[in-house]
Amino acid sequence: MSSLSRIALGLAASTFLTSGAMAEDGKVKIGLVFTLSGPAAVLGEQGRDGFLLAVEKLGKLGGLDTEVVVIDDEQKPDVAVNKARELVERDGVDFVVGPIFSNILQAIAKPVTDADVILISPNAGTSSFAGKECNPNLFVSSYQNDQVHEVLGAYAQKQGYSNVFLMAPNYQAGKDSLAGFKHSYTGGVAGEIYTPLGQLDFSAELAQIAAMQPDAVFTFMPGGMGVNLVKQYRQAGLEGIPFLSAFTVDETTLPAQQDAADGFLAGSNWAPDLDVPASLEFVKDYEAKYGSIPATYAMQAYDAALMIDAAVREVGNADDTEALRAAMEKADFDSLRGEFSLGPNHFPIQDFYLVKAAKREDGKYETRIVEKIFDDYQDNYVSECVMP
């Protein structure tokens, strides 16, 4: 039976520990918190699958027997809080990895870190946790939310756009997205709209865009929201207006968007064609196992497993949280991104790229790197971080 099969079997027949119990000596126990139901489930599935692929490939994290408990946060903060508490109090996990959405991260951060358990976010990276609310038990393997959006702002600035229409869902990551875009774009704004989280009909917003005829549109619409927006954008005949986005046109949405997204630009810290040997091998392995192309959600979760592996291997156990924190701060692992380090706020310092949606020869769709926009880029909130 493969390592991953053993993990799956353990999840199906897990014997839970009593409240406050610690993980067994000589073992590392990890709780995964991802959105695995509803319209955004594909994002969480990529995160879960990326992490489990790393565990399967490594065999044991840090050389220790490894148990993984997977939970579905249902994209509901109250559900996530209760399940996160169960992970640390009942299951006795050493690490919690997750979530996808920033409002979920804001909900689970305190109960997890207050229990002196290390929390690694493989996607959500809210500005508050990068700055004034930075936490010694919180690490991020993805980015600070603003940064990917700053890629498009810098591109729009370089293109000389002076009238850009901005649109994002009304929650923390949406607000961070527009703040990030405007951090590197100083031109005019044709309109700025926050839509309800989960909105799928954009006819009213597209009518405004058609009437305004801006130089470009910038949007952040992950998951099913992005699928519908891109299709409706093409159907409305607006493809003549440059479509700039982040987490809207990627490997989780392209299978549904297909030709509707072809040529649309996005920002990212990685793409499947990144010329790093470990990354190319990861893409090949992921496709072979899951039958789909990995997005950043899977890559960043894979890197989260590598972070744990390196730290536990250095410390020799998963019980000494203080020593594990110090080891994790070194980021002594080979990231799929190539160059990678952690700032003093525990957020990555990394490269960022302009990418473009494209159709492969086999008929599948992926993003490809167009150019590097930022080199070894650190977030703008690190100076506000004073670790306790």
mmCIF file of C-alpha atoms in Angstrom:
data_model
loop_
_atom_site.group_PDB
_atom_site.id
_atom_site.type_symbol
_atom_site.label_atom_id
_atom_site.label_comp_id
_atom_site.label_asym_id
_atom_site.label_seq_id
_atom_site.Cartn_x
_atom_site.Cartn_y
_atom_site.Cartn_z
ATOM 1 C CA MET A 1 0.000 0.000 0.000
ATOM 2 C CA SER A 2 1.389 3.403 -0.933
ATOM 3 C CA SER A 3 2.206 6.059 1.654
ATOM 4 C CA LEU A 4 -0.693 8.196 0.430
ATOM 5 C CA SER A 5 -3.073 5.241 0.661
ATOM 6 C CA ARG A 6 -2.032 4.681 4.252
ATOM 7 C CA ILE A 7 -2.773 8.330 4.988
ATOM 8 C CA ALA A 8 -6.193 8.081 3.358
ATOM 9 C CA LEU A 9 -6.960 4.920 5.335
ATOM 10 C CA GLY A 10 -5.898 6.631 8.532
ATOM 11 C CA LEU A 11 -8.307 9.458 7.828
ATOM 12 C CA ALA A 12 -11.194 7.104 7.236
ATOM 13 C CA ALA A 13 -10.581 5.134 10.421
ATOM 14 C CA SER A 14 -8.988 7.737 12.662
ATOM 15 C CA THR A 15 -8.964 7.189 16.417
ATOM 16 C CA PHE A 16 -9.189 10.654 17.912
ATOM 17 C CA LEU A 17 -7.158 11.663 20.946
ATOM 18 C CA THR A 18 -8.712 13.060 24.085
ATOM 19 C CA SER A 19 -8.932 16.800 24.635
ATOM 20 C CA GLY A 20 -5.547 18.406 25.144
ATOM 21 C CA ALA A 21 -3.664 15.237 24.179
ATOM 22 C CA MET A 22 -0.285 15.544 22.517
ATOM 23 C CA ALA A 23 0.796 13.717 19.395
ATOM 24 C CA GLU A 24 2.714 10.495 19.953
ATOM 25 C CA ASP A 25 6.482 10.643 20.420
ATOM 26 C CA GLY A 26 8.343 9.869 17.228
ATOM 27 C CA LYS A 27 5.420 10.929 15.117
ATOM 28 C CA VAL A 28 4.264 14.119 13.397
ATOM 29 C CA LYS A 29 0.546 14.785 13.111
ATOM 30 C CA ILE A 30 -0.822 17.442 10.767
ATOM 31 C CA GLY A 31 -4.312 18.850 10.334
ATOM 32 C CA LEU A 32 -5.299 20.185 6.923
ATOM 33 C CA VAL A 33 -8.020 22.857 6.815
ATOM 34 C CA PHE A 34 -9.327 23.430 3.290
ATOM 35 C CA THR A 35 -12.567 24.373 1.569
ATOM 36 C CA LEU A 36 -13.650 21.039 0.109
ATOM 37 C CA SER A 37 -17.325 21.657 -0.650
ATOM 38 C CA GLY A 38 -19.307 24.265 -2.539
ATOM 39 C CA PRO A 39 -18.281 26.309 -5.597
ATOM 40 C CA ALA A 40 -14.742 26.937 -4.286
ATOM 41 C CA ALA A 41 -13.995 23.280 -3.530
ATOM 42 C CA VAL A 42 -11.581 22.957 -6.458
ATOM 43 C CA LEU A 43 -9.223 25.423 -4.748
ATOM 44 C CA GLY A 44 -9.166 23.421 -1.527
ATOM 45 C CA GLU A 45 -8.842 20.147 -3.396
ATOM 46 C CA GLN A 46 -5.717 21.445 -5.109
ATOM 47 C CA GLY A 47 -4.253 22.473 -1.757
ATOM 48 C CA ARG A 48 -5.070 19.136 -0.146
ATOM 49 C CA ASP A 49 -3.783 17.139 -3.109
ATOM 50 C CA GLY A 50 -0.571 19.135 -3.348
ATOM 51 C CA PHE A 51 0.199 18.544 0.331
ATOM 52 C CA LEU A 52 -0.621 14.837 0.203
ATOM 53 C CA LEU A 53 1.495 14.407 -2.923
ATOM 54 C CA ALA A 54 4.480 15.798 -1.014
ATOM 55 C CA VAL A 55 3.831 13.423 1.893
ATOM 56 C CA GLU A 56 3.596 10.504 -0.510
ATOM 57 C CA LYS A 57 6.837 11.480 -2.242
ATOM 58 C CA LEU A 58 8.753 12.088 0.988
ATOM 59 C CA GLY A 59 7.335 9.035 2.741
ATOM 60 C CA LYS A 60 7.846 10.514 6.198
ATOM 61 C CA LEU A 61 8.021 14.209 7.081
ATOM 62 C CA GLY A 62 11.258 14.911 8.896
ATOM 63 C CA GLY A 63 11.935 11.186 9.049
ATOM 64 C CA LEU A 64 8.997 10.628 11.424
ATOM 65 C CA ASP A 65 5.860 8.575 10.944
ATOM 66 C CA THR A 66 3.308 11.003 9.549
ATOM 67 C CA GLU A 67 -0.445 11.201 10.068
ATOM 68 C CA VAL A 68 -2.639 13.699 8.237
ATOM 69 C CA VAL A 69 -6.182 14.644 9.250
ATOM 70 C CA VAL A 70 -8.179 16.466 6.568
ATOM 71 C CA ILE A 71 -11.180 18.660 7.382
ATOM 72 C CA ASP A 72 -13.546 20.728 5.265
ATOM 73 C CA ASP A 73 -14.017 24.278 6.556
ATOM 74 C CA GLU A 74 -17.060 24.624 4.248
ATOM 75 C CA GLN A 75 -15.914 28.225 3.614
ATOM 76 C CA LYS A 76 -17.690 29.153 6.864
ATOM 77 C CA PRO A 77 -15.651 30.880 9.603
ATOM 78 C CA ASP A 78 -17.762 29.488 12.470
ATOM 79 C CA VAL A 79 -17.421 25.940 11.137
ATOM 80 C CA ALA A 80 -13.692 26.429 10.620
ATOM 81 C CA VAL A 81 -13.154 27.668 14.188
ATOM 82 C CA ASN A 82 -14.888 24.670 15.737
ATOM 83 C CA LYS A 83 -13.028 22.190 13.562
ATOM 84 C CA ALA A 84 -9.677 23.906 14.118
ATOM 85 C CA ARG A 85 -10.205 23.698 17.879
ATOM 86 C CA GLU A 86 -10.924 19.984 17.522
ATOM 87 C CA LEU A 87 -7.699 19.516 15.608
ATOM 88 C CA VAL A 88 -5.566 21.032 18.369
ATOM 89 C CA GLU A 89 -7.571 19.996 21.459
ATOM 90 C CA ARG A 90 -8.939 16.591 20.485
ATOM 91 C CA ASP A 91 -6.635 15.338 17.748
ATOM 92 C CA GLY A 92 -3.422 16.755 19.204
ATOM 93 C CA VAL A 93 -1.921 17.881 15.892
ATOM 94 C CA ASP A 94 1.577 19.364 15.786
ATOM 95 C CA PHE A 95 0.863 21.562 12.763
ATOM 96 C CA VAL A 96 -2.227 22.977 11.105
ATOM 97 C CA VAL A 97 -1.965 23.710 7.361
ATOM 98 C CA GLY A 98 -4.626 25.892 5.736
ATOM 99 C CA PRO A 99 -6.829 27.549 4.716
ATOM 100 C CA ILE A 100 -7.612 28.914 1.235
ATOM 101 C CA PHE A 101 -9.659 31.991 2.160
ATOM 102 C CA SER A 102 -8.494 34.951 4.234
ATOM 103 C CA ASN A 103 -11.679 35.235 6.284
ATOM 104 C CA ILE A 104 -11.144 31.626 7.379
ATOM 105 C CA LEU A 105 -7.519 32.351 8.285
ATOM 106 C CA GLN A 106 -8.642 35.296 10.383
ATOM 107 C CA ALA A 107 -11.086 33.001 12.184
ATOM 108 C CA ILE A 108 -8.747 30.087 12.964
ATOM 109 C CA ALA A 109 -5.442 31.880 13.609
ATOM 110 C CA LYS A 110 -6.071 32.671 17.271
ATOM 111 C CA PRO A 111 -7.403 29.290 18.470
ATOM 112 C CA VAL A 112 -4.584 27.457 16.697
ATOM 113 C CA THR A 113 -1.648 29.682 17.627
ATOM 114 C CA ASP A 114 -2.878 30.295 21.190
ATOM 115 C CA ALA A 115 -2.665 26.518 21.667
ATOM 116 C CA ASP A 116 1.060 26.811 20.781
ATOM 117 C CA VAL A 117 0.522 24.912 17.552
ATOM 118 C CA ILE A 118 2.246 26.108 14.379
ATOM 119 C CA LEU A 119 -0.152 27.265 11.667
ATOM 120 C CA ILE A 120 1.056 27.369 8.061
ATOM 121 C CA SER A 121 -1.126 29.194 5.570
ATOM 122 C CA PRO A 122 -0.542 27.777 2.070
ATOM 123 C CA ASN A 123 -2.663 30.448 0.413
ATOM 124 C CA ALA A 124 -4.337 33.169 2.489
ATOM 125 C CA GLY A 125 -1.953 36.000 3.419
ATOM 126 C CA THR A 126 -3.840 38.903 4.949
ATOM 127 C CA SER A 127 -2.099 42.232 5.416
ATOM 128 C CA SER A 128 -2.820 42.336 9.157
ATOM 129 C CA PHE A 129 -0.872 39.119 9.810
ATOM 130 C CA ALA A 130 2.045 40.387 7.744
ATOM 131 C CA GLY A 131 2.180 43.548 9.833
ATOM 132 C CA LYS A 132 0.859 44.539 13.238
ATOM 133 C CA GLU A 133 -0.752 41.172 13.992
ATOM 134 C CA CYS A 134 2.214 39.006 12.993
ATOM 135 C CA ASN A 135 2.476 35.908 15.144
ATOM 136 C CA PRO A 136 5.456 33.695 16.025
ATOM 137 C CA ASN A 137 3.328 30.583 15.457
ATOM 138 C CA LEU A 138 2.002 31.699 12.059
ATOM 139 C CA PHE A 139 3.957 31.018 8.873
ATOM 140 C CA VAL A 140 2.887 31.609 5.271
ATOM 141 C CA SER A 141 4.111 29.556 2.308
ATOM 142 C CA SER A 142 2.274 31.595 -0.325
ATOM 143 C CA TYR A 143 2.533 35.409 -0.354
ATOM 144 C CA GLN A 144 1.051 38.498 1.239
ATOM 145 C CA ASN A 145 -2.324 39.008 -0.446
ATOM 146 C CA ASP A 146 -1.429 42.366 -1.995
ATOM 147 C CA GLN A 147 1.653 41.141 -3.822
ATOM 148 C CA VAL A 148 0.185 39.130 -6.686
ATOM 149 C CA HIS A 149 -2.168 42.018 -7.462
ATOM 150 C CA GLU A 150 0.754 44.442 -7.430
ATOM 151 C CA VAL A 151 2.087 42.552 -10.461
ATOM 152 C CA LEU A 152 -0.872 43.722 -12.539
ATOM 153 C CA GLY A 153 -0.659 47.240 -11.139
ATOM 154 C CA ALA A 154 2.974 47.447 -12.205
ATOM 155 C CA TYR A 155 2.077 46.062 -15.639
ATOM 156 C CA ALA A 156 -0.785 48.557 -16.065
ATOM 157 C CA GLN A 157 1.558 51.362 -15.065
ATOM 158 C CA LYS A 158 4.178 50.177 -17.549
ATOM 159 C CA GLN A 159 1.557 50.026 -20.317
ATOM 160 C CA GLY A 160 0.560 53.619 -19.626
ATOM 161 C CA TYR A 161 -3.050 52.835 -18.757
ATOM 162 C CA SER A 162 -4.749 55.841 -17.177
ATOM 163 C CA ASN A 163 -8.307 54.623 -16.635
ATOM 164 C CA VAL A 164 -8.691 51.118 -15.163
ATOM 165 C CA PHE A 165 -11.914 49.539 -13.882
ATOM 166 C CA LEU A 166 -11.419 47.615 -10.596
ATOM 167 C CA MET A 167 -13.612 44.794 -9.267
ATOM 168 C CA ALA A 168 -13.269 42.300 -6.403
ATOM 169 C CA PRO A 169 -15.462 40.376 -3.935
ATOM 170 C CA ASN A 170 -16.328 42.122 -0.688
ATOM 171 C CA TYR A 171 -14.100 40.380 1.880
ATOM 172 C CA GLN A 172 -10.578 40.907 3.217
ATOM 173 C CA ALA A 173 -8.700 39.310 0.313
ATOM 174 C CA GLY A 174 -10.785 41.341 -2.135
ATOM 175 C CA LYS A 175 -9.901 44.555 -0.342
ATOM 176 C CA ASP A 176 -6.234 43.532 -0.218
ATOM 177 C CA SER A 177 -6.330 42.811 -3.944
ATOM 178 C CA LEU A 178 -7.395 46.306 -4.950
ATOM 179 C CA ALA A 179 -5.027 47.847 -2.396
ATOM 180 C CA GLY A 180 -2.219 45.801 -3.921
ATOM 181 C CA PHE A 181 -3.059 46.854 -7.463
ATOM 182 C CA LYS A 182 -3.174 50.529 -6.495
ATOM 183 C CA HIS A 183 0.119 50.253 -4.630
ATOM 184 C CA SER A 184 1.956 49.884 -7.960
ATOM 185 C CA TYR A 185 -0.534 51.724 -10.193
ATOM 186 C CA THR A 186 -0.940 55.501 -9.914
ATOM 187 C CA GLY A 187 -3.228 56.099 -12.902
ATOM 188 C CA GLY A 188 -6.915 56.904 -12.912
ATOM 189 C CA VAL A 189 -9.711 54.568 -11.799
ATOM 190 C CA ALA A 190 -12.781 54.311 -14.025
ATOM 191 C CA GLY A 191 -14.789 52.542 -11.360
ATOM 192 C CA GLU A 192 -14.274 50.450 -8.215
ATOM 193 C CA ILE A 193 -16.804 47.782 -7.272
ATOM 194 C CA TYR A 194 -16.971 45.226 -4.457
ATOM 195 C CA THR A 195 -19.356 42.392 -5.271
ATOM 196 C CA PRO A 196 -20.900 39.907 -2.814
ATOM 197 C CA LEU A 197 -18.644 36.905 -2.147
ATOM 198 C CA GLY A 198 -19.946 34.054 -4.299
ATOM 199 C CA GLN A 199 -21.703 36.232 -6.895
ATOM 200 C CA LEU A 200 -22.036 34.441 -10.242
ATOM 201 C CA ASP A 201 -24.008 36.888 -12.413
ATOM 202 C CA PHE A 202 -21.961 39.910 -13.502
ATOM 203 C CA SER A 203 -24.308 41.346 -16.115
ATOM 204 C CA ALA A 204 -24.782 44.632 -14.222
ATOM 205 C CA GLU A 205 -21.053 45.146 -13.729
ATOM 206 C CA LEU A 206 -20.258 44.251 -17.345
ATOM 207 C CA ALA A 207 -22.847 46.776 -18.536
ATOM 208 C CA GLN A 208 -21.006 49.458 -16.553
ATOM 209 C CA ILE A 209 -17.692 48.410 -18.115
ATOM 210 C CA ALA A 210 -19.180 48.515 -21.605
ATOM 211 C CA ALA A 211 -20.517 52.002 -20.954
ATOM 212 C CA MET A 212 -17.279 53.329 -19.446
ATOM 213 C CA GLN A 213 -14.868 51.760 -21.983
ATOM 214 C CA PRO A 214 -11.871 51.835 -19.613
ATOM 215 C CA ASP A 215 -8.282 51.253 -20.745
ATOM 216 C CA ALA A 216 -8.324 47.918 -18.928
ATOM 217 C CA VAL A 217 -10.161 45.890 -16.302
ATOM 218 C CA PHE A 218 -8.459 44.490 -13.223
ATOM 219 C CA THR A 219 -10.265 41.875 -11.167
ATOM 220 C CA PHE A 220 -9.769 39.277 -8.467
ATOM 221 C CA MET A 221 -12.468 36.593 -8.730
ATOM 222 C CA PRO A 222 -11.334 33.137 -7.581
ATOM 223 C CA GLY A 223 -13.094 29.851 -8.235
ATOM 224 C CA GLY A 224 -16.578 29.725 -9.720
ATOM 225 C CA MET A 225 -16.830 33.508 -9.626
ATOM 226 C CA GLY A 226 -13.896 33.752 -12.022
ATOM 227 C CA VAL A 227 -15.258 31.048 -14.310
ATOM 228 C CA ASN A 228 -18.521 32.898 -14.791
ATOM 229 C CA LEU A 229 -16.959 36.344 -15.058
ATOM 230 C CA VAL A 230 -14.560 35.340 -17.826
ATOM 231 C CA LYS A 231 -17.254 33.561 -19.839
ATOM 232 C CA GLN A 232 -19.657 36.484 -19.463
ATOM 233 C CA TYR A 233 -16.884 38.951 -20.339
ATOM 234 C CA ARG A 234 -16.353 37.208 -23.683
ATOM 235 C CA GLN A 235 -20.092 36.820 -24.280
ATOM 236 C CA ALA A 236 -20.520 40.556 -23.726
ATOM 237 C CA GLY A 237 -17.961 41.224 -26.471
ATOM 238 C CA LEU A 238 -15.583 43.029 -24.121
ATOM 239 C CA GLU A 239 -12.401 41.131 -25.038
ATOM 240 C CA GLY A 240 -11.125 44.295 -26.754
ATOM 241 C CA ILE A 241 -10.651 45.784 -23.287
ATOM 242 C CA PRO A 242 -7.534 44.190 -21.706
ATOM 243 C CA PHE A 243 -8.497 41.763 -18.924
ATOM 244 C CA LEU A 244 -5.977 41.742 -16.053
ATOM 245 C CA SER A 245 -6.555 39.461 -13.100
ATOM 246 C CA ALA A 246 -5.206 37.450 -10.217
ATOM 247 C CA PHE A 247 -6.600 34.052 -9.137
ATOM 248 C CA THR A 248 -9.285 34.447 -11.789
ATOM 249 C CA VAL A 249 -7.555 32.817 -14.760
ATOM 250 C CA ASP A 250 -5.503 29.895 -13.468
ATOM 251 C CA GLU A 251 -5.315 26.110 -13.532
ATOM 252 C CA THR A 252 -8.398 25.783 -11.311
ATOM 253 C CA THR A 253 -10.628 27.880 -13.559
ATOM 254 C CA LEU A 254 -9.158 27.291 -17.024
ATOM 255 C CA PRO A 255 -10.666 23.795 -17.492
ATOM 256 C CA ALA A 256 -14.102 25.470 -17.378
ATOM 257 C CA GLN A 257 -13.168 28.769 -19.046
ATOM 258 C CA GLN A 258 -11.105 27.266 -21.888
ATOM 259 C CA ASP A 259 -11.007 29.496 -24.987
ATOM 260 C CA ALA A 260 -12.890 32.266 -23.168
ATOM 261 C CA ALA A 261 -9.722 32.908 -21.138
ATOM 262 C CA ASP A 262 -7.162 32.396 -23.893
ATOM 263 C CA GLY A 263 -4.618 35.211 -23.848
ATOM 264 C CA PHE A 264 -5.903 36.829 -20.657
ATOM 265 C CA LEU A 265 -3.138 38.076 -18.356
ATOM 266 C CA ALA A 266 -2.645 37.347 -14.676
ATOM 267 C CA GLY A 267 -0.087 37.704 -11.905
ATOM 268 C CA SER A 268 1.527 34.849 -10.031
ATOM 269 C CA ASN A 269 4.486 33.693 -7.967
ATOM 270 C CA TRP A 270 4.736 30.528 -10.107
ATOM 271 C CA ALA A 271 3.478 28.821 -13.257
ATOM 272 C CA PRO A 272 3.636 25.200 -14.433
ATOM 273 C CA ASP A 273 6.318 26.063 -17.019
ATOM 274 C CA LEU A 274 8.698 27.628 -14.461
ATOM 275 C CA ASP A 275 12.140 26.329 -15.395
ATOM 276 C CA VAL A 276 13.060 24.777 -12.046
ATOM 277 C CA PRO A 277 13.756 21.005 -12.189
ATOM 278 C CA ALA A 278 11.894 20.201 -8.956
ATOM 279 C CA SER A 279 8.910 22.236 -10.141
ATOM 280 C CA LEU A 280 8.747 20.535 -13.533
ATOM 281 C CA GLU A 281 8.902 17.145 -11.801
ATOM 282 C CA PHE A 282 6.108 18.205 -9.430
ATOM 283 C CA VAL A 283 3.880 19.222 -12.349
ATOM 284 C CA LYS A 284 4.504 15.885 -14.056
ATOM 285 C CA ASP A 285 3.777 13.905 -10.867
ATOM 286 C CA TYR A 286 0.658 15.916 -10.062
ATOM 287 C CA GLU A 287 -0.782 15.484 -13.551
ATOM 288 C CA ALA A 288 -0.047 11.766 -13.491
ATOM 289 C CA LYS A 289 -1.776 11.265 -10.153
ATOM 290 C CA TYR A 290 -4.733 13.628 -10.351
ATOM 291 C CA GLY A 291 -5.274 14.086 -14.082
ATOM 292 C CA SER A 292 -5.211 17.880 -13.906
ATOM 293 C CA ILE A 293 -2.619 20.653 -14.068
ATOM 294 C CA PRO A 294 -1.591 22.057 -10.677
ATOM 295 C CA ALA A 295 -2.226 25.685 -9.776
ATOM 296 C CA THR A 296 -0.396 27.768 -7.194
ATOM 297 C CA TYR A 297 -2.734 26.366 -4.504
ATOM 298 C CA ALA A 298 -1.187 22.909 -4.982
ATOM 299 C CA MET A 299 2.374 24.201 -5.334
ATOM 300 C CA GLN A 300 2.211 26.304 -2.157
ATOM 301 C CA ALA A 301 0.732 23.412 -0.155
ATOM 302 C CA TYR A 302 3.494 21.153 -1.458
ATOM 303 C CA ASP A 303 6.028 23.722 -0.255
ATOM 304 C CA ALA A 304 4.261 23.823 3.133
ATOM 305 C CA ALA A 305 4.959 20.104 3.480
ATOM 306 C CA LEU A 306 8.598 20.724 2.547
ATOM 307 C CA MET A 307 8.771 23.438 5.245
ATOM 308 C CA ILE A 308 7.515 20.979 7.862
ATOM 309 C CA ASP A 309 9.836 18.243 6.622
ATOM 310 C CA ALA A 310 12.917 20.462 6.874
ATOM 311 C CA ALA A 311 12.050 21.836 10.319
ATOM 312 C CA VAL A 312 11.172 18.478 11.887
ATOM 313 C CA ARG A 313 14.264 16.889 10.365
ATOM 314 C CA GLU A 314 16.489 19.562 11.932
ATOM 315 C CA VAL A 315 14.844 19.431 15.371
ATOM 316 C CA GLY A 316 14.465 15.659 15.415
ATOM 317 C CA ASN A 317 10.937 15.711 16.819
ATOM 318 C CA ALA A 318 7.611 17.503 16.479
ATOM 319 C CA ASP A 319 7.156 18.332 20.166
ATOM 320 C CA ASP A 320 9.517 21.289 20.680
ATOM 321 C CA THR A 321 7.499 24.170 19.231
ATOM 322 C CA GLU A 322 10.133 26.786 20.020
ATOM 323 C CA ALA A 323 12.852 24.834 18.234
ATOM 324 C CA LEU A 324 10.526 24.114 15.311
ATOM 325 C CA ARG A 325 9.785 27.843 14.925
ATOM 326 C CA ALA A 326 13.491 28.636 14.789
ATOM 327 C CA ALA A 327 14.077 25.902 12.241
ATOM 328 C CA MET A 328 11.180 27.020 10.054
ATOM 329 C CA GLU A 329 12.425 30.593 10.003
ATOM 330 C CA LYS A 330 15.525 29.364 8.152
ATOM 331 C CA ALA A 331 13.341 28.068 5.277
ATOM 332 C CA ASP A 332 16.043 25.468 4.647
ATOM 333 C CA PHE A 333 14.314 23.580 1.860
ATOM 334 C CA ASP A 334 14.291 23.596 -1.938
ATOM 335 C CA SER A 335 11.120 25.448 -2.853
ATOM 336 C CA LEU A 336 9.392 24.567 -6.108
ATOM 337 C CA ARG A 337 9.755 28.285 -6.866
ATOM 338 C CA GLY A 338 13.532 28.181 -6.777
ATOM 339 C CA GLU A 339 14.749 31.193 -4.779
ATOM 340 C CA PHE A 340 12.739 31.464 -1.557
ATOM 341 C CA SER A 341 13.238 32.809 1.942
ATOM 342 C CA LEU A 342 11.106 34.071 4.810
ATOM 343 C CA GLY A 343 11.035 37.618 6.111
ATOM 344 C CA PRO A 344 10.958 38.438 9.834
ATOM 345 C CA ASN A 345 7.144 38.405 9.656
ATOM 346 C CA HIS A 346 7.245 34.769 8.438
ATOM 347 C CA PHE A 347 5.989 35.765 4.969
ATOM 348 C CA PRO A 348 7.919 34.736 1.821
ATOM 349 C CA ILE A 349 10.443 36.784 -0.101
ATOM 350 C CA GLN A 350 10.172 35.572 -3.698
ATOM 351 C CA ASP A 351 9.861 36.421 -7.382
ATOM 352 C CA PHE A 352 6.585 37.384 -9.095
ATOM 353 C CA TYR A 353 5.604 37.042 -12.738
ATOM 354 C CA LEU A 354 3.167 38.224 -15.362
ATOM 355 C CA VAL A 355 1.550 35.072 -16.789
ATOM 356 C CA LYS A 356 -0.825 34.371 -19.657
ATOM 357 C CA ALA A 357 -3.528 31.743 -20.188
ATOM 358 C CA ALA A 358 -2.692 29.427 -23.087
ATOM 359 C CA LYS A 359 -3.845 26.195 -24.686
ATOM 360 C CA ARG A 360 -1.370 23.309 -24.740
ATOM 361 C CA GLU A 361 -0.848 20.944 -27.668
ATOM 362 C CA ASP A 362 -2.761 18.242 -25.761
ATOM 363 C CA GLY A 363 -5.804 20.516 -25.524
ATOM 364 C CA LYS A 364 -5.406 21.348 -21.828
ATOM 365 C CA TYR A 365 -5.078 24.931 -20.599
ATOM 366 C CA GLU A 366 -2.406 26.397 -18.356
ATOM 367 C CA THR A 367 -0.740 29.675 -17.437
ATOM 368 C CA ARG A 368 2.693 30.457 -18.837
ATOM 369 C CA ILE A 369 5.284 32.973 -17.712
ATOM 370 C CA VAL A 370 5.474 36.104 -19.866
ATOM 371 C CA GLU A 371 8.019 38.068 -17.838
ATOM 372 C CA LYS A 372 9.351 38.545 -14.321
ATOM 373 C CA ILE A 373 7.882 41.667 -12.708
ATOM 374 C CA PHE A 374 9.391 41.584 -9.183
ATOM 375 C CA ASP A 375 12.649 39.983 -8.029
ATOM 376 C CA ASP A 376 13.097 38.786 -4.407
ATOM 377 C CA TYR A 377 10.088 40.865 -3.452
ATOM 378 C CA GLN A 378 9.157 41.403 0.186
ATOM 379 C CA ASP A 379 5.713 42.600 1.249
ATOM 380 C CA ASN A 380 4.956 46.184 2.262
ATOM 381 C CA TYR A 381 3.819 45.392 5.812
ATOM 382 C CA VAL A 382 6.917 43.743 7.244
ATOM 383 C CA SER A 383 8.109 46.959 8.918
ATOM 384 C CA GLU A 384 4.936 46.951 11.045
ATOM 385 C CA CYS A 385 5.688 43.474 12.413
ATOM 386 C CA VAL A 386 7.155 43.228 15.898
ATOM 387 C CA MET A 387 7.227 39.590 16.943
ATOM 388 C CA PRO A 388 6.180 38.993 20.559
#
